[in-house]
mmCIF file of C-alpha atoms and ligand atoms in Angstrom:
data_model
loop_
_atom_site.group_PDB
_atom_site.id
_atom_site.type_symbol
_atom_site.label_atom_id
_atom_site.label_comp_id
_atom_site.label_asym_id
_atom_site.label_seq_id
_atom_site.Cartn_x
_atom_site.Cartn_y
_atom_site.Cartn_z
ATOM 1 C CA UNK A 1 0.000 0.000 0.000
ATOM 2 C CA UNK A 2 2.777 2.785 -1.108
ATOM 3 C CA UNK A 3 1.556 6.279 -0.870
ATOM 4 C CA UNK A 4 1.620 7.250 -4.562
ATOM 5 C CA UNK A 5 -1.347 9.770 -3.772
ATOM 6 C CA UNK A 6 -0.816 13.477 -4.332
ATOM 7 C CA UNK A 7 -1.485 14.245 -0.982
ATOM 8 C CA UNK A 8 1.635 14.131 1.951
ATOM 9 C CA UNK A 9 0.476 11.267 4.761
ATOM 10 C CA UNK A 10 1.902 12.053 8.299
ATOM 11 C CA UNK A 11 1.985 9.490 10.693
ATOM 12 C CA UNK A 12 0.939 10.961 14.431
ATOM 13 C CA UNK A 13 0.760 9.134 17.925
ATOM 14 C CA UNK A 14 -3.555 9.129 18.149
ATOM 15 C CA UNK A 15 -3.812 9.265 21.669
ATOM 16 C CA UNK A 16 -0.925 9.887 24.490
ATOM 17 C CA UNK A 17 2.472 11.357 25.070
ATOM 18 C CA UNK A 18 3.262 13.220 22.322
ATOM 19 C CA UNK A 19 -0.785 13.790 20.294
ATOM 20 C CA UNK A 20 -0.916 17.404 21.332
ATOM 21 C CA UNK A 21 2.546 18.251 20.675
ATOM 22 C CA UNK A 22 2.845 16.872 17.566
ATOM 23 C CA UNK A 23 -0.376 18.388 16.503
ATOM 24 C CA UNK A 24 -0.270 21.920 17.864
ATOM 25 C CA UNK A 25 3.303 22.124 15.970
ATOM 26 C CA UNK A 26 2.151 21.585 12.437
ATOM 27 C CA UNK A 27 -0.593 23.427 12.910
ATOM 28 C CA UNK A 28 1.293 26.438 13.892
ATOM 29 C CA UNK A 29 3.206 25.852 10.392
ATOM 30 C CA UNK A 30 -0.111 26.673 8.840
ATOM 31 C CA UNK A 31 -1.776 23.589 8.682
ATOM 32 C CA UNK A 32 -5.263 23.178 9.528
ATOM 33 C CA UNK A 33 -6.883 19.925 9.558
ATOM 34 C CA UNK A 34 -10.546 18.895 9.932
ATOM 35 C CA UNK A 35 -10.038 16.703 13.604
ATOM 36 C CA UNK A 36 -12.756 13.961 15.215
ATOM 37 C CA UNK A 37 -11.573 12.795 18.347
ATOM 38 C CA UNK A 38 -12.082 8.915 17.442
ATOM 39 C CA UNK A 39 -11.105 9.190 13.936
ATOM 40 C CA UNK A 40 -8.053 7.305 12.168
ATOM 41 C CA UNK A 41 -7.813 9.986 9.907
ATOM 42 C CA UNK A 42 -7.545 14.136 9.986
ATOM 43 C CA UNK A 43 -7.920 16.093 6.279
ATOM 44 C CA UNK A 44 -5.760 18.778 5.625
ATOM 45 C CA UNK A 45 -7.865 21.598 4.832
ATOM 46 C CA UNK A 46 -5.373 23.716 3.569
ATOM 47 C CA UNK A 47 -2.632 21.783 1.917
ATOM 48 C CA UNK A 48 -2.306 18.724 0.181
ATOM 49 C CA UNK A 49 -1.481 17.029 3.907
ATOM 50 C CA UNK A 50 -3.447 14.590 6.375
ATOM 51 C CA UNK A 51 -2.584 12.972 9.432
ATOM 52 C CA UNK A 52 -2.964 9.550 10.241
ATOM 53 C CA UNK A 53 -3.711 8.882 13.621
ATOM 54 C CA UNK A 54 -1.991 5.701 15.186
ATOM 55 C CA UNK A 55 -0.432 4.121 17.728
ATOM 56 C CA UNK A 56 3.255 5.419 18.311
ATOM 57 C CA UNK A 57 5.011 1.606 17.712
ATOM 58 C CA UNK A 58 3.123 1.545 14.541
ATOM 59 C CA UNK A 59 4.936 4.622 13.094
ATOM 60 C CA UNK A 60 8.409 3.442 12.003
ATOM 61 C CA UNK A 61 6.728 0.579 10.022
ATOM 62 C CA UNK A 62 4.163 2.896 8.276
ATOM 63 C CA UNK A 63 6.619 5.542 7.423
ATOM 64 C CA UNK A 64 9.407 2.388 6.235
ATOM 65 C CA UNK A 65 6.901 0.846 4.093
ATOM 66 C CA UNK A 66 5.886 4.057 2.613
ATOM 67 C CA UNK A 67 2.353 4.066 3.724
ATOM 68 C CA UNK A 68 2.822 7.341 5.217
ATOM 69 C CA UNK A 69 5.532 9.660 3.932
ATOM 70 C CA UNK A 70 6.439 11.452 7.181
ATOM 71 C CA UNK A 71 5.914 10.689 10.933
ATOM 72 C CA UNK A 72 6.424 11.934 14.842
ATOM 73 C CA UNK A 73 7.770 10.151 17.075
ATOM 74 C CA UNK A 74 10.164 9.408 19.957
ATOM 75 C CA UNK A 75 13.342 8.164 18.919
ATOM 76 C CA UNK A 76 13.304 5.579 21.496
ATOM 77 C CA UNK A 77 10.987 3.768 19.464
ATOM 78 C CA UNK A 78 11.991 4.377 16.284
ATOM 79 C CA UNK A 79 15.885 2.794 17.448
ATOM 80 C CA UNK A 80 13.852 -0.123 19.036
ATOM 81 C CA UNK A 81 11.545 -0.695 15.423
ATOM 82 C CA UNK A 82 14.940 -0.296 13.670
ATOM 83 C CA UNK A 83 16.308 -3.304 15.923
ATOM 84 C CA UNK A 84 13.854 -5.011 15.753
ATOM 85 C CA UNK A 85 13.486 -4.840 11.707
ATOM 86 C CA UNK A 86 17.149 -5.658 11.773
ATOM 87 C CA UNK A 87 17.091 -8.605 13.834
ATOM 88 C CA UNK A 88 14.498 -9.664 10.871
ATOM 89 C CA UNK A 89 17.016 -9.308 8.637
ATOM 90 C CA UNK A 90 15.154 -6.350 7.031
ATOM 91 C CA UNK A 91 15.948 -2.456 6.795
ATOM 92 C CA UNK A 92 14.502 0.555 7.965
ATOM 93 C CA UNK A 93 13.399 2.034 5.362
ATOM 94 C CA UNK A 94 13.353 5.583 6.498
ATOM 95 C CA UNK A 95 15.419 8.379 7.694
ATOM 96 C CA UNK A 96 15.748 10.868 10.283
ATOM 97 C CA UNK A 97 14.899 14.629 9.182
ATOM 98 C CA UNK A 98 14.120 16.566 12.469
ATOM 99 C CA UNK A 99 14.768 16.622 16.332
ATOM 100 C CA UNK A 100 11.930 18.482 17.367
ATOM 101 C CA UNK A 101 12.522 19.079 21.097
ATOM 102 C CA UNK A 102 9.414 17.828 23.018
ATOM 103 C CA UNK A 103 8.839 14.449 24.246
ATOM 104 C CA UNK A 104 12.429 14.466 26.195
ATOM 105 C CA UNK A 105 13.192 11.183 28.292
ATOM 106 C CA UNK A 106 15.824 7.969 28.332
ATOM 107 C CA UNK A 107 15.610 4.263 28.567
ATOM 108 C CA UNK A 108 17.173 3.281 31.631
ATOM 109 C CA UNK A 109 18.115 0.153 33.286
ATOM 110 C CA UNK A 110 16.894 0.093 37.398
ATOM 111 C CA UNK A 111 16.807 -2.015 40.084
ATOM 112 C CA UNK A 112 15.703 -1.985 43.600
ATOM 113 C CA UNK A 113 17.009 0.377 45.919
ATOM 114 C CA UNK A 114 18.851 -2.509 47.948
ATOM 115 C CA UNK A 115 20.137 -3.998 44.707
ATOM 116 C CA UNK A 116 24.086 -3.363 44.649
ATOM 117 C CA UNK A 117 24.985 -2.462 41.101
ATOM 118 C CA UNK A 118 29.257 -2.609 39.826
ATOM 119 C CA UNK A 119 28.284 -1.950 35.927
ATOM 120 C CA UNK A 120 26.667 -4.010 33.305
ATOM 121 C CA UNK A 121 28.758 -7.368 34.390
ATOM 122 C CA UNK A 122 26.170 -7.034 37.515
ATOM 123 C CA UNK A 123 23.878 -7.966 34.500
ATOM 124 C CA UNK A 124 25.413 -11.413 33.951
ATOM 125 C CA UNK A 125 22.602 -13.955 34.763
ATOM 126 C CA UNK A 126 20.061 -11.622 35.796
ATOM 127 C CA UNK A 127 15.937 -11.366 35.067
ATOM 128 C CA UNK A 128 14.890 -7.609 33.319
ATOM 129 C CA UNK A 129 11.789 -6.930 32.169
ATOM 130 C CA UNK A 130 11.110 -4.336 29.018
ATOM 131 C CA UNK A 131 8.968 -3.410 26.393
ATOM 132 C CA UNK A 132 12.400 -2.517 24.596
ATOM 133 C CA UNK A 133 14.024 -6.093 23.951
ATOM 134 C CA UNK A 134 16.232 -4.854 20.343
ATOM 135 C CA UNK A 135 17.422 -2.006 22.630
ATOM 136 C CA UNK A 136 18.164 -4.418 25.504
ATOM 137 C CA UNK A 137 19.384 -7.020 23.631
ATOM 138 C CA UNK A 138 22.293 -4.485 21.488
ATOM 139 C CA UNK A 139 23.269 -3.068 25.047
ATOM 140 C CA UNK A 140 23.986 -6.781 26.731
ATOM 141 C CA UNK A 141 25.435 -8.117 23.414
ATOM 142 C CA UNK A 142 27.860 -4.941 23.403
ATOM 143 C CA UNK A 143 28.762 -5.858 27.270
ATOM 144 C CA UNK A 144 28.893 -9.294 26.411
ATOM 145 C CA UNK A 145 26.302 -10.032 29.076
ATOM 146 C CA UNK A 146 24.042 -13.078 29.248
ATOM 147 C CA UNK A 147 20.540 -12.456 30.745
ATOM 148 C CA UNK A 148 16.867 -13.407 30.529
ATOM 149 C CA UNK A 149 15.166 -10.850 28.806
ATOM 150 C CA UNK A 150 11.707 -10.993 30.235
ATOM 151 C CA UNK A 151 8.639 -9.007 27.757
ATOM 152 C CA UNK A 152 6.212 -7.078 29.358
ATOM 153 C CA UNK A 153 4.331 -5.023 27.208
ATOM 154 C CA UNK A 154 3.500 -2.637 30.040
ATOM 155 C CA UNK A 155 3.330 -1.829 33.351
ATOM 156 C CA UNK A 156 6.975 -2.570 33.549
ATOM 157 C CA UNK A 157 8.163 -1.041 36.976
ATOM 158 C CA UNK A 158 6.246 -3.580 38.608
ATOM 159 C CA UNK A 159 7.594 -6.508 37.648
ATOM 160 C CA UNK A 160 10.264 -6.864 40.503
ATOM 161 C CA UNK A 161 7.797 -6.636 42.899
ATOM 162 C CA UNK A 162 6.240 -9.443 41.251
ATOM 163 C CA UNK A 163 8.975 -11.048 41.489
ATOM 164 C CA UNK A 164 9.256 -11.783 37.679
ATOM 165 C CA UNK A 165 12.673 -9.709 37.468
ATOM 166 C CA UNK A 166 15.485 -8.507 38.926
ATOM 167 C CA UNK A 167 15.782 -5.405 36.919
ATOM 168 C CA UNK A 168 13.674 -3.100 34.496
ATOM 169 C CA UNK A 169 14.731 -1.483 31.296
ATOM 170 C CA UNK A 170 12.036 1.340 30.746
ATOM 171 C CA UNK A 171 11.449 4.896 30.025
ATOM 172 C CA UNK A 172 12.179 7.686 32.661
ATOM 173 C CA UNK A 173 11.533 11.294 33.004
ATOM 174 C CA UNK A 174 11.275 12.381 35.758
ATOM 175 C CA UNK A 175 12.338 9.820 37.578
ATOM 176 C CA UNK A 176 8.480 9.739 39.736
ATOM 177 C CA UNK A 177 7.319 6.220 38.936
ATOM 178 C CA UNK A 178 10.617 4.458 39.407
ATOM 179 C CA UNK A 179 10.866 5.910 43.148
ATOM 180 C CA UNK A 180 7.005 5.094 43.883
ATOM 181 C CA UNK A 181 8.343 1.404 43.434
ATOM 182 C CA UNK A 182 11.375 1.269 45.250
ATOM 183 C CA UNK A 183 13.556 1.504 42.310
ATOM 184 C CA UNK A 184 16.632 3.336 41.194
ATOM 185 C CA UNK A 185 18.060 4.045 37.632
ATOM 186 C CA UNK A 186 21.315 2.663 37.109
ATOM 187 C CA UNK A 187 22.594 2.839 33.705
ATOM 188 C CA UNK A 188 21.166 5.106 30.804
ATOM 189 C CA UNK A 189 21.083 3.224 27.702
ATOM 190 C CA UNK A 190 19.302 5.686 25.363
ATOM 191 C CA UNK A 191 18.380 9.368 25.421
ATOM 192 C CA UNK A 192 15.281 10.127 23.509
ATOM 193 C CA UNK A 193 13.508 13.268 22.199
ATOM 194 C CA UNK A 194 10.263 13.555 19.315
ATOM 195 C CA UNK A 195 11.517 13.267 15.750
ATOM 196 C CA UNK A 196 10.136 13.532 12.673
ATOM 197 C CA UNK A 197 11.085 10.326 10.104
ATOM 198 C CA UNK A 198 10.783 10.308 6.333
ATOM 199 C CA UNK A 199 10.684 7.606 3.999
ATOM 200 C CA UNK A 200 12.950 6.399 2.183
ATOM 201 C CA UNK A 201 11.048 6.074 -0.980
ATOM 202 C CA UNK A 202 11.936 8.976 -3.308
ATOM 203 C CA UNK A 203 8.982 11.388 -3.113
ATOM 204 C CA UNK A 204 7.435 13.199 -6.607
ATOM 205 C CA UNK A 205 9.493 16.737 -6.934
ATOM 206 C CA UNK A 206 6.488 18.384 -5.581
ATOM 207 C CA UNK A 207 5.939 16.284 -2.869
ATOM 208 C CA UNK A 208 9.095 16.711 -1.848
ATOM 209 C CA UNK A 209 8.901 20.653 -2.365
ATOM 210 C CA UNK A 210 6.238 20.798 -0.094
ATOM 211 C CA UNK A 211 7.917 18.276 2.451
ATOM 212 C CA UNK A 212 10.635 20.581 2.371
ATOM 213 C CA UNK A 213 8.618 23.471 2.847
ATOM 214 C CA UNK A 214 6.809 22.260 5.859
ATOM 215 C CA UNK A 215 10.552 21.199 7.502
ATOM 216 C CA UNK A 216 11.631 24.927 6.736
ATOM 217 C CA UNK A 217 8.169 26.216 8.575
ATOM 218 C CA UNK A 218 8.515 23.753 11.454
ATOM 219 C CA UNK A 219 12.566 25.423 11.873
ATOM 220 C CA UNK A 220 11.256 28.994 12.464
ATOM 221 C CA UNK A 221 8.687 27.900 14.550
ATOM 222 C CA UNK A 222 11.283 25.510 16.873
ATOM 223 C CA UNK A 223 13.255 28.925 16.736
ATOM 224 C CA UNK A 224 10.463 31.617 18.083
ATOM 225 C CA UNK A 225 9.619 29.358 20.853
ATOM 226 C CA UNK A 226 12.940 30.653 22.492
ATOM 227 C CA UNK A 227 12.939 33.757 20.887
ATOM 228 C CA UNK A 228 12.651 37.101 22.377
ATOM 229 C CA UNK A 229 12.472 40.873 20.594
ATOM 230 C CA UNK A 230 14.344 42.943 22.677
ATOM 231 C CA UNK A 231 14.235 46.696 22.661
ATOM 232 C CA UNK A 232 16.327 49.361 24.692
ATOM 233 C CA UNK A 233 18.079 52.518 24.936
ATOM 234 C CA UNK A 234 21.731 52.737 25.886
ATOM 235 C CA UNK A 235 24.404 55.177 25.794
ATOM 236 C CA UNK A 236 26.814 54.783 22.147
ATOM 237 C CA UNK A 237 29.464 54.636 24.480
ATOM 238 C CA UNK A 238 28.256 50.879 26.166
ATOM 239 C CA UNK A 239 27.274 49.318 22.410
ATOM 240 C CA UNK A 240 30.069 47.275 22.542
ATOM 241 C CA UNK A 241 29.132 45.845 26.293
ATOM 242 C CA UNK A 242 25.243 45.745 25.764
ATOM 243 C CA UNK A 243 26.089 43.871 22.368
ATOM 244 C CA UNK A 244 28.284 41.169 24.582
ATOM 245 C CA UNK A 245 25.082 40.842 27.174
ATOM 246 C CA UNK A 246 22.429 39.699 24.180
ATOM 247 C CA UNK A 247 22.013 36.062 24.354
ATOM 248 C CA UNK A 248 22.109 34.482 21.188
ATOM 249 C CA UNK A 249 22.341 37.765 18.453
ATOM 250 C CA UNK A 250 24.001 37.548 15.665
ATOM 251 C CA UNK A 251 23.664 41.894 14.321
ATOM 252 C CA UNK A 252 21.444 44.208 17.019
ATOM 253 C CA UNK A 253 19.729 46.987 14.463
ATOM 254 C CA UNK A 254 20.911 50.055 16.624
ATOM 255 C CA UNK A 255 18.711 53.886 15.109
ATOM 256 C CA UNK A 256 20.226 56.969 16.422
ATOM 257 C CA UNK A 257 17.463 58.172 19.050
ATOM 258 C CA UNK A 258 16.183 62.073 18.124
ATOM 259 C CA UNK A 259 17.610 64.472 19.857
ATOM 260 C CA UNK A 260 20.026 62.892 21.613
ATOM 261 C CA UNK A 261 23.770 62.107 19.696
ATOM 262 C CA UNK A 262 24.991 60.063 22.777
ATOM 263 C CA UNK A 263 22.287 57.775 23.038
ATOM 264 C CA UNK A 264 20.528 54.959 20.408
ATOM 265 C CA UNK A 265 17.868 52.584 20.503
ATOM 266 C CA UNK A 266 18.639 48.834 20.204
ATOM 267 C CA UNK A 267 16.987 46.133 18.626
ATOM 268 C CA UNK A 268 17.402 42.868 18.466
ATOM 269 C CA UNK A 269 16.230 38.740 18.407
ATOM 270 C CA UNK A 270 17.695 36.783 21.020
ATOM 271 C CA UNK A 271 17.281 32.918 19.796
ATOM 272 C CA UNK A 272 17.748 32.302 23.563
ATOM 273 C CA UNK A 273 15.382 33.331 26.570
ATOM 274 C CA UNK A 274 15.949 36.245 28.423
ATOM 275 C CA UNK A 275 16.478 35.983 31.795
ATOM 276 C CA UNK A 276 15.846 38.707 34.927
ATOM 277 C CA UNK A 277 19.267 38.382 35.329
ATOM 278 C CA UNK A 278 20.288 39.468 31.271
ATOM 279 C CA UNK A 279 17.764 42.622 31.637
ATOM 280 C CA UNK A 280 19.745 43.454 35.145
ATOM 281 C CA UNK A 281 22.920 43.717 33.811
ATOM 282 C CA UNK A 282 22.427 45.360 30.198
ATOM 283 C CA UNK A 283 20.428 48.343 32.715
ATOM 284 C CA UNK A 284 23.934 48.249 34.554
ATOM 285 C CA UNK A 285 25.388 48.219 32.103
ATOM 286 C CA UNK A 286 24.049 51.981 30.954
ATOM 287 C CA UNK A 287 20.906 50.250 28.976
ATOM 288 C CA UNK A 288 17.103 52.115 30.001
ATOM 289 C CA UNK A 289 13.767 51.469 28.476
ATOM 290 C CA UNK A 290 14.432 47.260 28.350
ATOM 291 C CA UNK A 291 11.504 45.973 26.495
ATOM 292 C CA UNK A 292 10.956 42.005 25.692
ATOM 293 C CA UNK A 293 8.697 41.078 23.739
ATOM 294 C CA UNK A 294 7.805 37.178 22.433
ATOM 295 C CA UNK A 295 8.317 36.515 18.714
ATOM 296 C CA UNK A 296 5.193 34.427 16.553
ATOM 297 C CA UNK A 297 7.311 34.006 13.513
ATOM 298 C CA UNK A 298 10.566 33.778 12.016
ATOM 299 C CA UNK A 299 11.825 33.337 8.462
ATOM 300 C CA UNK A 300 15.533 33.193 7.808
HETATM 301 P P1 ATP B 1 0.543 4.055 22.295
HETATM 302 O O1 ATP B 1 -0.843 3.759 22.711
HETATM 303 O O2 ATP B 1 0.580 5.066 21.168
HETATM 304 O O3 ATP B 1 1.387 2.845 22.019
HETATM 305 P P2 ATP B 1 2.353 4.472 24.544
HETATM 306 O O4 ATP B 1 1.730 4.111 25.838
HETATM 307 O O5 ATP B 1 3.338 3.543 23.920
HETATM 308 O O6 ATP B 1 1.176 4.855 23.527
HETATM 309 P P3 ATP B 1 3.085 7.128 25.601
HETATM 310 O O7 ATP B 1 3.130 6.758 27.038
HETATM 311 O O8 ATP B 1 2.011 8.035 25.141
HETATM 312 O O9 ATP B 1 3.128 5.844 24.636
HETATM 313 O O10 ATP B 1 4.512 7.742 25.229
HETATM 314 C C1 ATP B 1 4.803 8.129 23.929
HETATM 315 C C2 ATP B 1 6.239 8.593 23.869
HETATM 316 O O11 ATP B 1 6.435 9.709 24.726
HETATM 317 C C3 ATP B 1 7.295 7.606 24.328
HETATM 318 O O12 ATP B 1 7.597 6.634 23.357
HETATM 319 C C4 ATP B 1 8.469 8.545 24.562
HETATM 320 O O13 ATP B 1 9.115 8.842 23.342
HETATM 321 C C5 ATP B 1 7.807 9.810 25.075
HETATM 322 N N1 ATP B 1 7.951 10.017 26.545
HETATM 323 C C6 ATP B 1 8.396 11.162 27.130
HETATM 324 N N2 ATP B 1 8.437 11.037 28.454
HETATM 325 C C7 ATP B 1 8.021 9.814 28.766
HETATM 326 C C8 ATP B 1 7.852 9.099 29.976
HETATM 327 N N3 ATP B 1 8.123 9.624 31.163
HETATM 328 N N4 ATP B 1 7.389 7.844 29.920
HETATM 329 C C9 ATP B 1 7.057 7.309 28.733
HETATM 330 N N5 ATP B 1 7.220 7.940 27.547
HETATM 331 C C10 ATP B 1 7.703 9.175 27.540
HETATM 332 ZN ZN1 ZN B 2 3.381 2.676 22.231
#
């Protein structure tokens, strides 16, 4: 079933984690889709591009076999699909085109609190339970560790308590749910943010053009979200100080201010935030009339 439609398919988690994310940031590239809570399937009203609602360990596959042309998701699943596909003795058909900077967390190995733990060769023999057995599996085979890999396709952190394992391998973010059940992380085997994966089938020029378009939208709006305008006055004199104290400018626009030859205005994006602490020292450092302001878009 290879996409050879007109229209771009995006693959989107339907219902957890990363749905509203993934969502609200195409839509502020322009996109507007017609959305049903309990439908597989959103219509782009506005370009040639739909979403198709799924679950997030169906994404990799759809995107690889070309069913959808583009899709969001964590990159701790996409490594474990990719595994996995290997361990088939098939490829992943798709590549990655985008770290988009939500959806932050790792894969970590824990144990329980009283459990001593030297490094992996602790491993050697052991019970862990995972969702994530081709990430698992690659970290022991790299250590050369022998263990039973136990599959749990949920509820994870429970299964010492069980007693059907000695250790877990699942994802943590906070670190919360691991602590509620007595466990602690010791080893980190995968950091993880949202991506966005294309496919590896060569898409019509157009397609492409509009793929490309979309990736350039998504940039500037991955950008703003840090952004600031700022906007002050400061004595000529301090422009090479106040220029120092910008976080992240490349050229401040600096206008002569009327009336006054001593003293200009200053204008510029910082692609960082700005802190109490920035706006304290540019005003000791001779700066008056700080204004920050958030920016909506940004084109480069
Ligand atoms: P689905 O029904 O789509 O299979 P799921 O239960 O597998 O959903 P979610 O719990 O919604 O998935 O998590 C989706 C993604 O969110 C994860 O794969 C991961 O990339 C990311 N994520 C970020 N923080 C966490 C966290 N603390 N625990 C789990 N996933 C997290
Ligand atoms: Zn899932």
């Amino acid at each position: 079933m290879a996409n050879k439609e007109q229209r771009i398919r995006v693959a989107v988690q339907k219902n957890g984690r990363l749905t509203d994310h993934s969502i609200d940031l195409l839509e502020r590239c322009g996109l507007k889709f017609t959305r049903s809570k309990d439908r597989l399937f959103c219509f782009g009203e506005n370009m040639p591009i739909d979403l198709l609602l799924v679950r997030d360990d169906d994404i990799p596959g759809l995107v690889s076999d070309d069913v959808c042309d583009l899709g969001i998701v964590g990159q701790n699943v996409v490594e474990e699909k990719r595994l996995q596909r290997e361990a088939e003795g098939r490829d992943a058909l798709f590549d990655k085109v985008y770290d988009l900077n939500f959806g932050h967390c790792r894969l970590s190995l824990a144990a329980p609190e009283e459990r001593p733990f030297e490094g992996p060769e602790s491993l050697e023999g052991v019970r862990i339970a995972t969702s994530y057995v081709g990430v698992l599996r690659d970290y022991l085979d790299r250590n050369n560790i022998t263990a039973d890999i136990e599959y749990f396709s949920g509820a994870v952190e429970i299964a010492p308590r069980l007693g059907k394992a000695d250790y877990i391998c699942d994802l943590v973010s906070t670190g919360g749910t691991l602590k509620a059940n007595g466990l602690r992380e010791v080893a980190t085997l995968l950091e993880s943010e949202a991506i966005i994966i294309q496919t590896r089938a060569p898409l019509a020029a157009d397609k492409q053009a509009l793929v490309d378009k979309i990736l350039q939208r998504l940039d500037g709006v991955l950008q703003v979200r840090e952004s600031k305008y700022i906007m002050l006055h400061a004595p000529r004199s301090a422009l090479n100080e106040i220029r120092d104290l910008l976080p992240g400018t490349e050229a401040p626009t600096v206008v002569p201010l009327d009336g006054a030859d001593d003293r200009v205005a200053v204008h510029a994006v910082c692609r960082e935030n700005v802190f109490w602490e920035t706006l304290e020292n540019l005003k000791a450092a001779g700066a008056s009339s700080l204004l920050v302001l958030p920016v909506e878009k940004m084109l480069a």
